[in-house]
CSV table of C-alpha atoms in Angstrom, one decimal:
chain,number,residue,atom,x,y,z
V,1,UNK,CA,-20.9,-6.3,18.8
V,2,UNK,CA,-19.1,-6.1,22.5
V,3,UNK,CA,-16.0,-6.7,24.3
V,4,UNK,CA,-14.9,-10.4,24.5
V,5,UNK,CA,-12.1,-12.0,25.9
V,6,UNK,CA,-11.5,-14.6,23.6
V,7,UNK,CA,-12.7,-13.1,20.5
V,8,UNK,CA,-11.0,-12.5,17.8
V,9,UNK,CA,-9.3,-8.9,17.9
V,10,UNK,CA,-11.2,-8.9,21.6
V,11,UNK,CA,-14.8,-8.2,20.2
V,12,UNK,CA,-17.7,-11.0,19.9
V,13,UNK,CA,-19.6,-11.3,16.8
V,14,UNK,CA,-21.0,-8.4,15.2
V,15,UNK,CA,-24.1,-8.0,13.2
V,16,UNK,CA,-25.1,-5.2,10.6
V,17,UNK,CA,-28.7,-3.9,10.8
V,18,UNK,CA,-30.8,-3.7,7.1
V,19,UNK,CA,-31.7,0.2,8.6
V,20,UNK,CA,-28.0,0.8,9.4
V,21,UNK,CA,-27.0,-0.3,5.7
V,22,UNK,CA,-29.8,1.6,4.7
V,23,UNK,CA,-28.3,4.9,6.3
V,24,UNK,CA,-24.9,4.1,5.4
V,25,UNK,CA,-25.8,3.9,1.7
V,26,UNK,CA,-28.4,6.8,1.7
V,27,UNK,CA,-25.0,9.0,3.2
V,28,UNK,CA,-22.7,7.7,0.7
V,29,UNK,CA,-25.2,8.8,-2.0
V,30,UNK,CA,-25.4,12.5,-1.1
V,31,UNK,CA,-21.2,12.5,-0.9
V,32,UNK,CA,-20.8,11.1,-4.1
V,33,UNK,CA,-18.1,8.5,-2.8
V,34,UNK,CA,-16.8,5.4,-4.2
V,35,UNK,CA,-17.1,3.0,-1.8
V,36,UNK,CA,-15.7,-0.6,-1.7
V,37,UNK,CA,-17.0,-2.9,1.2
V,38,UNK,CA,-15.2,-5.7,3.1
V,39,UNK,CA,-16.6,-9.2,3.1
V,40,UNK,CA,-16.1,-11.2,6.2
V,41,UNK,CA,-13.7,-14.2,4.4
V,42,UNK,CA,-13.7,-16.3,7.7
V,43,UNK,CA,-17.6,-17.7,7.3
V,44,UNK,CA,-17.9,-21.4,7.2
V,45,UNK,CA,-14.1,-21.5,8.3
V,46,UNK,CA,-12.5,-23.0,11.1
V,47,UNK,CA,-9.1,-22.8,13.0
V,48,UNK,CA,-6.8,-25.4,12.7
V,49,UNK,CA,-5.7,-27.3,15.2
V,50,UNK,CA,-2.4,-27.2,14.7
V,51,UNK,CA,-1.7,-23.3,14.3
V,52,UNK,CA,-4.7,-21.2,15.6
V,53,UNK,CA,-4.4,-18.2,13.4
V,54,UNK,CA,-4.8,-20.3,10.4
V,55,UNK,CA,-8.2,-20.7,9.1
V,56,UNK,CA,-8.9,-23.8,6.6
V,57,UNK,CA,-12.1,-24.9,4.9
V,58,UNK,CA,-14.1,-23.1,1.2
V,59,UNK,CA,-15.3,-19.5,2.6
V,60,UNK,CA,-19.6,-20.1,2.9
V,61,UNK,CA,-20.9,-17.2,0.5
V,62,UNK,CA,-24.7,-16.9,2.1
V,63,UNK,CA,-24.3,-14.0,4.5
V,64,UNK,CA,-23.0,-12.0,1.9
V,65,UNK,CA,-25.0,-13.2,-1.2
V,66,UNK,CA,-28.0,-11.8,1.4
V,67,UNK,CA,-26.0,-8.8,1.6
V,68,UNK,CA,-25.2,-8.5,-2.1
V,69,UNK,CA,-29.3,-9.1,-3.4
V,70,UNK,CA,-30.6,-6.3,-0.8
V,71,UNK,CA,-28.1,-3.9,-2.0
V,72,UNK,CA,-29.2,-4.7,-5.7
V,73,UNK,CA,-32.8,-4.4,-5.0
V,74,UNK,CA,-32.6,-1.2,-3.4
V,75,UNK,CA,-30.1,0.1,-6.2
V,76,UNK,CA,-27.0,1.0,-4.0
V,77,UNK,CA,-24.3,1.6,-5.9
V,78,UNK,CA,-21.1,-0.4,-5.0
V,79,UNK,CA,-17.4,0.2,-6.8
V,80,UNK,CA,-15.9,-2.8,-5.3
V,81,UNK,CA,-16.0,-5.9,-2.8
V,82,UNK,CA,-13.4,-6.8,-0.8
V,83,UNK,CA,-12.9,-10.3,0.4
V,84,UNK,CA,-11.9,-10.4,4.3
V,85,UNK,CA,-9.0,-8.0,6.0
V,86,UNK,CA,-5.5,-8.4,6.2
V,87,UNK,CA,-5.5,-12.3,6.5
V,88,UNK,CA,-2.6,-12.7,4.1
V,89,UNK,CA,1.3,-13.7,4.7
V,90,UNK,CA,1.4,-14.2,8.3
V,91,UNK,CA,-2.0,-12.3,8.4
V,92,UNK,CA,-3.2,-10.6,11.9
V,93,UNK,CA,-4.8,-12.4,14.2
V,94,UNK,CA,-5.9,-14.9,11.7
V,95,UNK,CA,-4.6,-16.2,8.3
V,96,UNK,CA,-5.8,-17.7,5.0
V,97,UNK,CA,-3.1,-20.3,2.5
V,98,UNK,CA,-2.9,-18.1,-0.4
V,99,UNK,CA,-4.5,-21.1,-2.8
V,100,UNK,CA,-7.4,-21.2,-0.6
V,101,UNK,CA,-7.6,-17.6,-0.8
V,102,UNK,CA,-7.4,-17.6,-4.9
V,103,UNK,CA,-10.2,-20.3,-4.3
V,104,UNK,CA,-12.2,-18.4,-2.4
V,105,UNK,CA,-11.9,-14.8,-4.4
V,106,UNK,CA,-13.1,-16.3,-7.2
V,107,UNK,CA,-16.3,-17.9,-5.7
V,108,UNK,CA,-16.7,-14.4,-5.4
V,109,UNK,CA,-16.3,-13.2,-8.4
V,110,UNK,CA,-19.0,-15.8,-9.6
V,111,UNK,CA,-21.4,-14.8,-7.3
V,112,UNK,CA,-20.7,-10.8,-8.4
V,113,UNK,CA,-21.1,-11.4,-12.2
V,114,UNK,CA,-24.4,-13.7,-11.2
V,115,UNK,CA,-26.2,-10.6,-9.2
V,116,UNK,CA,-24.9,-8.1,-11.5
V,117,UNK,CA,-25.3,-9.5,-15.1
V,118,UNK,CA,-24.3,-5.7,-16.7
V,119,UNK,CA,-20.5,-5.0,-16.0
V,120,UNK,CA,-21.2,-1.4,-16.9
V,121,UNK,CA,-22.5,-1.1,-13.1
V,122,UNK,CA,-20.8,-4.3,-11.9
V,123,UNK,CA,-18.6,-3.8,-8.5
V,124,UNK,CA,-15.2,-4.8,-8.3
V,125,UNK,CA,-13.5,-7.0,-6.8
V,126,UNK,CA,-10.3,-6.7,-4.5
V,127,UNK,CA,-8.3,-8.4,-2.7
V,128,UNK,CA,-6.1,-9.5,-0.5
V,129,UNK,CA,-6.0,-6.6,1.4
V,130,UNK,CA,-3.5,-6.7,3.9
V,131,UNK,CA,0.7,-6.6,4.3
V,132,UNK,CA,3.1,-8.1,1.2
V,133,UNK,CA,5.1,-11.3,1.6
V,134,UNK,CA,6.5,-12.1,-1.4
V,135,UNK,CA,5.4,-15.8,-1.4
V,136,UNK,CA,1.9,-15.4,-0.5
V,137,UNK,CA,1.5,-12.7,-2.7
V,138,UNK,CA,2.9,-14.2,-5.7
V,139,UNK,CA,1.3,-18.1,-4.8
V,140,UNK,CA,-2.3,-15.8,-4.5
V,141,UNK,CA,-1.4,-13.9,-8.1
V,142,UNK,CA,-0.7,-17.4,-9.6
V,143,UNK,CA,-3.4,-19.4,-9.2
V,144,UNK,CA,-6.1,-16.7,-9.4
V,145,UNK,CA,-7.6,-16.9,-12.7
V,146,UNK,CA,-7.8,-14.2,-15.2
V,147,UNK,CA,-10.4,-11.7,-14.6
V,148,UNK,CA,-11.3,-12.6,-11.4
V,149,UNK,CA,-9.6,-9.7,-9.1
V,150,UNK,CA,-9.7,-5.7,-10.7
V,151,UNK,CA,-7.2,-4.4,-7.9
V,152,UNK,CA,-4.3,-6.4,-5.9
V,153,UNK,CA,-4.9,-4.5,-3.0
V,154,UNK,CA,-1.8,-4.1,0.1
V,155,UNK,CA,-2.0,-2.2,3.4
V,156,UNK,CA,1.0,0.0,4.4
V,157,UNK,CA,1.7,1.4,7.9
V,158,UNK,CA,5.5,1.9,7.6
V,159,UNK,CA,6.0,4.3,10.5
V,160,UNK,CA,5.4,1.6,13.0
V,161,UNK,CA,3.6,2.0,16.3
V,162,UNK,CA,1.8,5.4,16.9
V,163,UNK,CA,3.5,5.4,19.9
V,164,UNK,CA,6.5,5.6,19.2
V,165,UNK,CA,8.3,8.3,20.4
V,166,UNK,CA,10.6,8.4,17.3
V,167,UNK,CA,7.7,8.8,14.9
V,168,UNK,CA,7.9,12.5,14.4
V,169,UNK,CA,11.9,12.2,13.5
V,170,UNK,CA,10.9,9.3,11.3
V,171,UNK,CA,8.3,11.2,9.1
V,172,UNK,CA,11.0,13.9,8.6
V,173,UNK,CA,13.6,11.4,7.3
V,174,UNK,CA,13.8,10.9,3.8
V,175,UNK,CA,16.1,7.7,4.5
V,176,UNK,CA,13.6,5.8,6.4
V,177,UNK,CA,10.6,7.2,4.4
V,178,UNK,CA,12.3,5.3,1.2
V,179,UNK,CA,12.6,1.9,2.4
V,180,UNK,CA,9.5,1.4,1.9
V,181,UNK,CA,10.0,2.0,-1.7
V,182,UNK,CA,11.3,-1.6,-2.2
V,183,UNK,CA,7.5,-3.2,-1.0
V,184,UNK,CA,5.8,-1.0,-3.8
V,185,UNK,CA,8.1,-2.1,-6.6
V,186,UNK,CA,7.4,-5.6,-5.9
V,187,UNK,CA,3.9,-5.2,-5.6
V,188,UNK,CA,3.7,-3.4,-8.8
V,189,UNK,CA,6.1,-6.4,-10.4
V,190,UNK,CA,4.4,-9.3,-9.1
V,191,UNK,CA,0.3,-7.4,-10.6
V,192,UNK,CA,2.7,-7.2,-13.9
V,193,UNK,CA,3.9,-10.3,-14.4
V,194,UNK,CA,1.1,-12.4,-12.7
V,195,UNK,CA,-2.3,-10.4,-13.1
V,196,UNK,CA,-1.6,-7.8,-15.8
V,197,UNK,CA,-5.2,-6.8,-16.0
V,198,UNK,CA,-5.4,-5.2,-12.3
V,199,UNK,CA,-4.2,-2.6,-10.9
V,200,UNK,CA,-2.2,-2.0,-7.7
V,201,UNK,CA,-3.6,-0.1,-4.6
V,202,UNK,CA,-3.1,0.4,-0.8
V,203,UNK,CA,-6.2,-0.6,0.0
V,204,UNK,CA,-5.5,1.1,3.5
V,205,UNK,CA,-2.5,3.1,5.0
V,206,UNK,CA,-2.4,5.4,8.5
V,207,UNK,CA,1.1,5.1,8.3
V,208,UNK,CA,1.4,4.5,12.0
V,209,UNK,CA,-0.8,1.7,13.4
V,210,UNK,CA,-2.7,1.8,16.3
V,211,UNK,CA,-4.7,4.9,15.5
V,212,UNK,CA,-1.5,7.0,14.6
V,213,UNK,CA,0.9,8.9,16.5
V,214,UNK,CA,-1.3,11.7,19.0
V,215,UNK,CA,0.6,14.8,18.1
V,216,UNK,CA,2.5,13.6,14.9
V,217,UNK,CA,-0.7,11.9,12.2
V,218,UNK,CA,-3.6,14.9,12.5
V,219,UNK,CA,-0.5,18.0,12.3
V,220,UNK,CA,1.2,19.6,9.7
V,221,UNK,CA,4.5,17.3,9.6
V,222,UNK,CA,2.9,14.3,8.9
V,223,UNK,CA,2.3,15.5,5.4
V,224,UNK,CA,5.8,14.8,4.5
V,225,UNK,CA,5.0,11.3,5.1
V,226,UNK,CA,1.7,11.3,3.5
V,227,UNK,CA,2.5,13.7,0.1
V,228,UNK,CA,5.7,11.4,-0.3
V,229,UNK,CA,3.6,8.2,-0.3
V,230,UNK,CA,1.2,9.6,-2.6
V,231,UNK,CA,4.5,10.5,-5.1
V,232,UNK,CA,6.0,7.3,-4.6
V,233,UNK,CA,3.3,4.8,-5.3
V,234,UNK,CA,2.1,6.8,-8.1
V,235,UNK,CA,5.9,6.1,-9.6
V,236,UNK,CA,5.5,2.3,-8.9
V,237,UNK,CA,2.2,2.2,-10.7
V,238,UNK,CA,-0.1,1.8,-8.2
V,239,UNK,CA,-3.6,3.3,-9.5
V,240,UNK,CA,-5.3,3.8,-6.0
V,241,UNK,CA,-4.4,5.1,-2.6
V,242,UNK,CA,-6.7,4.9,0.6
V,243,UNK,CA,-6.1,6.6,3.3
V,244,UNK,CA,-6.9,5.4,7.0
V,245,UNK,CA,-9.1,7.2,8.2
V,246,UNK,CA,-11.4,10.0,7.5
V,247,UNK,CA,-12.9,10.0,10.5
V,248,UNK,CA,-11.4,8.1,13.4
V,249,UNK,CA,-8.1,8.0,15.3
V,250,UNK,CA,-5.1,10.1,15.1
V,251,UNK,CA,-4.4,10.1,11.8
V,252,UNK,CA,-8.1,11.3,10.8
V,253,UNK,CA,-8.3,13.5,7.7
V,254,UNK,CA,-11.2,15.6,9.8
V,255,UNK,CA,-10.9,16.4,13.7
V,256,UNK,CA,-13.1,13.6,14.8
V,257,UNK,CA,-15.1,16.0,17.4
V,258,UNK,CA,-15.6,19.0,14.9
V,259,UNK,CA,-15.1,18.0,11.6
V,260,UNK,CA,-12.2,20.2,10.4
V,261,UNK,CA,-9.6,19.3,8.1
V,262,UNK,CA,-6.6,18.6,9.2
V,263,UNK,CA,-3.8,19.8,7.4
V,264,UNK,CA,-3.3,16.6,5.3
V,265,UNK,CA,-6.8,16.9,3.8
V,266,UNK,CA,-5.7,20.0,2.4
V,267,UNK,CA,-2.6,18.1,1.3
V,268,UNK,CA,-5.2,15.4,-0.5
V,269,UNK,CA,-7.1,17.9,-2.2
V,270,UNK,CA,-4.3,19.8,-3.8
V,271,UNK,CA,-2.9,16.8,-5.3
V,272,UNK,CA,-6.6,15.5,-6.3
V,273,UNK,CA,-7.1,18.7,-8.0
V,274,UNK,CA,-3.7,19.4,-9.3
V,275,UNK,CA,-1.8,16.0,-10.1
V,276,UNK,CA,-3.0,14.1,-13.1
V,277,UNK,CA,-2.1,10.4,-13.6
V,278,UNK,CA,0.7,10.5,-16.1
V,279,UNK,CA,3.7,10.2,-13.8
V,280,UNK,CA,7.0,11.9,-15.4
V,281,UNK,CA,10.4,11.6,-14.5
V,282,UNK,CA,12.5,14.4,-12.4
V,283,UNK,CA,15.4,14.3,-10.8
V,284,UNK,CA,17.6,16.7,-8.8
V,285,UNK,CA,21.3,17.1,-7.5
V,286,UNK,CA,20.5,18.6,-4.4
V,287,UNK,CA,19.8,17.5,-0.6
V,288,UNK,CA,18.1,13.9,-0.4
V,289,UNK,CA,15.6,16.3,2.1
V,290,UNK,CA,13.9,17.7,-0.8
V,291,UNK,CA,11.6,15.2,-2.5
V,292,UNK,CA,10.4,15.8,-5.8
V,293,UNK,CA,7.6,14.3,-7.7
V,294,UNK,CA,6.4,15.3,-10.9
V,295,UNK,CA,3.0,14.2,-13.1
V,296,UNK,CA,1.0,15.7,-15.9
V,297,UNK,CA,-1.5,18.3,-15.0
V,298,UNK,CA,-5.2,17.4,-14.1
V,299,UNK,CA,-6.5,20.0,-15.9
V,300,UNK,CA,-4.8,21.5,-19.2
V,301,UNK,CA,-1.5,20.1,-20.9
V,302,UNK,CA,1.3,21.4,-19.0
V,303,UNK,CA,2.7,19.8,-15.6
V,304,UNK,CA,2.5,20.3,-12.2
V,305,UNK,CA,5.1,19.6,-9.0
V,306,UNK,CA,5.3,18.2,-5.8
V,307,UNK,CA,8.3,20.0,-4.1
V,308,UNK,CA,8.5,18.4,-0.2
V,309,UNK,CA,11.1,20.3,2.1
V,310,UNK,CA,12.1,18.2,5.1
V,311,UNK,CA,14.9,20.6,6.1
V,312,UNK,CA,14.0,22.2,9.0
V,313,UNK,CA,16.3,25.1,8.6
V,314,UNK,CA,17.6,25.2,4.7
V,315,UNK,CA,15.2,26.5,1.9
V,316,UNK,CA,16.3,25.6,-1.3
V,317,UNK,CA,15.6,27.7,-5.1
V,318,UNK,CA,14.4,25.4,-7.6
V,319,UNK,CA,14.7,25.8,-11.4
V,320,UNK,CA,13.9,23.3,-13.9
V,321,UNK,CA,15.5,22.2,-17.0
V,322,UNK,CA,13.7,20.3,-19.7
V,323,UNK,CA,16.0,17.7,-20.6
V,324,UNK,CA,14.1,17.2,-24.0
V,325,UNK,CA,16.2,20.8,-24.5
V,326,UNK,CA,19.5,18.8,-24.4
V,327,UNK,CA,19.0,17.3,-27.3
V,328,UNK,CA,17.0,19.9,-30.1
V,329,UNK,CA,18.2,18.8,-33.3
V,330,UNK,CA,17.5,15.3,-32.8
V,331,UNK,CA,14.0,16.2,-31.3
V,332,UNK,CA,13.3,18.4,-34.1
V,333,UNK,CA,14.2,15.0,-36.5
V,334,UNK,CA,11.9,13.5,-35.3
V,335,UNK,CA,9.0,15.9,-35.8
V,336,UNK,CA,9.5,16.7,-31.4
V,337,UNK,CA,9.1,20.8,-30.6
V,338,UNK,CA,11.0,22.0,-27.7
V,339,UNK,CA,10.5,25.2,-25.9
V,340,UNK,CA,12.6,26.9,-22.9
V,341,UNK,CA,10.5,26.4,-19.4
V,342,UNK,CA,10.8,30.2,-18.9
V,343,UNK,CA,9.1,30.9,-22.3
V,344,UNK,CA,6.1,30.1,-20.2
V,345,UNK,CA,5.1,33.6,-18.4
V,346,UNK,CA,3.6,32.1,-15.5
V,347,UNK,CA,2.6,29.8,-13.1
V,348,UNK,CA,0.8,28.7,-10.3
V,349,UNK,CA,2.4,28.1,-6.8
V,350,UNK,CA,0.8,27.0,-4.0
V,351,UNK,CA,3.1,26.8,-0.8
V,352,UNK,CA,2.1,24.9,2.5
V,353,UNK,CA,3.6,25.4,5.6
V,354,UNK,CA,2.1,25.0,9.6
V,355,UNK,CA,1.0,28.0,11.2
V,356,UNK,CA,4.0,29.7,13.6
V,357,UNK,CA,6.7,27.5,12.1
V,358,UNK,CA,5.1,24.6,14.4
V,359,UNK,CA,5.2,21.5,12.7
V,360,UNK,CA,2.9,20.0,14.8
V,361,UNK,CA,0.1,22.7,14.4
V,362,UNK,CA,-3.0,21.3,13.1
V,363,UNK,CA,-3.3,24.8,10.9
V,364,UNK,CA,-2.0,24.9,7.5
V,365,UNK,CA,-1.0,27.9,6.0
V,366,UNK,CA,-1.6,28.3,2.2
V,367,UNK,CA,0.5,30.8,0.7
V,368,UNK,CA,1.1,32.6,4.2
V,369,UNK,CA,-2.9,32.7,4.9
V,370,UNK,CA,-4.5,29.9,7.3
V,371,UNK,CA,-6.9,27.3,5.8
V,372,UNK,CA,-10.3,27.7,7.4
V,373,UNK,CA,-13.8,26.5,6.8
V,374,UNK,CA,-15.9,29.7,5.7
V,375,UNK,CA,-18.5,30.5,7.5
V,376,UNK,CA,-21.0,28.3,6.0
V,377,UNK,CA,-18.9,26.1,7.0
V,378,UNK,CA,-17.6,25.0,3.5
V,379,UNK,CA,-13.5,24.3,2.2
V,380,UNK,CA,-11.9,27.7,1.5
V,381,UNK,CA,-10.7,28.4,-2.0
V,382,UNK,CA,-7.3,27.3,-2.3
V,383,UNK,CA,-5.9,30.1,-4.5
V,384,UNK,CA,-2.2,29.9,-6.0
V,385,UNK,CA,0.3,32.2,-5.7
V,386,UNK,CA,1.0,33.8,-9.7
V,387,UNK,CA,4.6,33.9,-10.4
V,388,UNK,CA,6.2,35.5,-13.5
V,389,UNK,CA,8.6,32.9,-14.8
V,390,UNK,CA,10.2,35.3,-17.2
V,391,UNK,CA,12.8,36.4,-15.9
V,392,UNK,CA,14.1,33.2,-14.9
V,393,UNK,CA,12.8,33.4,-11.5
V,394,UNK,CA,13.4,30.0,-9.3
V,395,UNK,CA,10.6,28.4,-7.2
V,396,UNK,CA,11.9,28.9,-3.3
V,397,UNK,CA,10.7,26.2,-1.3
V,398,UNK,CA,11.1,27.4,2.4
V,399,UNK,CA,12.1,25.1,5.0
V,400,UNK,CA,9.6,22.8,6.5
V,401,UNK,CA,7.2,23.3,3.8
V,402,UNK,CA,5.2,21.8,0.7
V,403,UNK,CA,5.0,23.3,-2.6
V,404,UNK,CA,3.0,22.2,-5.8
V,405,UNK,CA,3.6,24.1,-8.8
V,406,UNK,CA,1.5,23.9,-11.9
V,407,UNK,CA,3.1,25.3,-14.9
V,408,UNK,CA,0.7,25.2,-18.0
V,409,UNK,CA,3.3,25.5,-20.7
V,410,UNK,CA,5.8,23.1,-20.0
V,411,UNK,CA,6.5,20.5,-23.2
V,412,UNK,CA,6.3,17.4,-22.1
V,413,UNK,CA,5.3,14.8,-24.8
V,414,UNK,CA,3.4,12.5,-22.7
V,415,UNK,CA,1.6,15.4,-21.3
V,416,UNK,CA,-0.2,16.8,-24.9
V,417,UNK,CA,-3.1,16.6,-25.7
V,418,UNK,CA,-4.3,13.7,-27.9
V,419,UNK,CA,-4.3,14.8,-31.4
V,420,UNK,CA,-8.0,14.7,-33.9
């Protein structure tokens, strides 16, 4: 692949090697990732004449049914296909109608079920993969057929340009952060009523585009942004969130020259470890600065927190009420236990903030000591901070900080464990 002109996004035709594939896979392997790949949806197309960024004519399947049978006879193992990238709506740089599309994904589909006649290690599929329009999205959820698509897959980059010189004010303002909210309830409403069966994902979000923002996506503050999304799309029932990138640009996860995490790895890796998938309901009365989030623990029946302070000079003392405590008698009717939250005599706290108050430090700070690689070069233990919750003792959540709390007693119905 090089440079060219009149390309599309400025590059000439690229080409991937069998030995690069090879590599690629052999890496994946030892990291234990899942790994969906991206189809090129624009073979056997052409541009019409009449609009150049739309692309008509049936997608031509060969290239990546070549693909498809190497991977199978060398055993790679594949969680999902993607068909082309972000050519939906008014698509970038080129387009696809949405029937054409629905025509198109379920060619593939065909072709996967075909290659891999054992769905126990058949890939996925996904698609469309780029930005929501209502229209498209809902003409593409229509006339897709059922079980051809296992993930309606969206791209979010919300902050805008990376940059813009605003993007560090807008990551830190819970107004702006929410008005993105809208995009993920109709996403989840339009897989619901149209393709029950699959889940929604962002299939890709750096939040700012263009590689990020240079001193805003790698540092502390961007957490804010990237903690809230995590929290918000797991309330609109989306089942999967990709992040752009792990390596690469601005808003890498790793430094892209020495490999260590930036401060929203450390972010990822709480929640992945702490936050299981049944999403509960909290509320406060307090600042609109202080996002709360709140899901069944990973591990263990009780819940855990995600407390987000985007005051930059106010801390705030939290204490919870379980609201199933309002109402005991009626509970107890109905064969419901309720206990008091500070029954439970502790739990874990685990508070994030940048190093030196800087919130564009790429250091994080858990619990007041600096996340480093060890020596060997492997992720420090990320130990939490025991609290005695006894004596009625609020969680403090400092300003410009990040706070999960895991609290192992708490009685939350959909949290128990499944009785024998």
């Amino acid at each position: 692949m090089r440079k060219k002109e009149n390309g599309l996004f400025g590059f000439s035709v690229g080409c991937l090697p069998k030995k690069r594939w090879d590599e690629v896979n052999h890496f994946l392997n030892k990291t234990g990732v899942k790994f969906t790949f991206g189809l090129n949806a624009l073979v056997g197309k052409k541009n019409s004449k009449e609009d150049q960024l739309n692309w008509k004519g049936d997608w031509n399947p060969n290239n990546a049914i070549s693909l498809m049978k190497y991977t199978v006879s060398k055993g790679y193992n594949i969680d999902s296909y993607e068909l082309g990238n972000e050519l939906c709506s008014e698509g970038v740089s080129a387009r696809i109608d949405s029937v054409q599309y629905a025509k198109d994904i379920t060619k593939l589909r065909h072709i996967i079920n075909s290659l891999y006649p054992n769905a126990t290690t058949r890939p996925k599929v996904m698609g469309p993969a780029g930005f929501y329009g209502k229209e498209w999205f809902d003409s593409f959820l229509q006339h897709v057929g059922p079980g051809v698509i296992d993930g309606v897959t969206h791209h979010i980059y919300n902050l805008g340009a990376g940059v813009d010189r605003d993007l560090i004010s807008k990551v830190q303002d819970p107004y702006f952060l929410s008005k993105i909210a809208q995009t993920f309830k109709d996403v989840s409403t339009a897989v619901k009523e149209f393709t029950p069966w699959a889940g929604a994902w962002v299939g890709e979000s750096g939040g700012a585009y263009n590689s990020g923002g240079k001193d805003v996506s790698h540092t502390f503050v961007n957490g804010f942004w990237y903690l809230d999304q995590l929290g918000m799309t797991s309330t609109f029932n989306h089942k999967v969130y990709c992040r752009q990138a792990l390596i690469g640009g601005n808003y890498a996860l790793l430094n892209t020259t020495s490999f260590i995490p930036n401060p929203d790895y450390y972010g990822a890796l709480l929640w992945h470890r702490l936050m299981g998938t049944n999403v509960l309901s909290i509320s406060h009365d307090s600042s609109p600065y202080l996002r709360t989030y709140a899901h069944c623990s990973k591990q263990g029946s009780g819940i855990t927190l995600l407390l987000i302070n985007m005051e930059n000079s106010t801390s705030f003392d939290v204490s919870l009420v379980n609201d199933m405590n309002l109402y005991p008698e009626e509970l107890a009717s109905e064969g419901i236990n309720t206990v008091n939250l500070m029954d439970s005599l502790k739990r874990e706290e685990y508070h994030l903030t940048p190093k030196d108050g800087n919130i564009q430090s790429d250091v994080v700070l858990l619990n007041g000591t600096p996340l480093e690689l060890t020596k060997s070069k492997e992720i420090p233990e990320l130990k939490p901070k025991i609290v005695d919750a006894s004596s009625s003792s609020p969680i403090k959540v400092a300003p410009h900080s990040i706070v999960f709390v895991q609290i192992n007693n708490f009685n939350a119905p959909a949290c128990a464990p499944p009785t024998k």
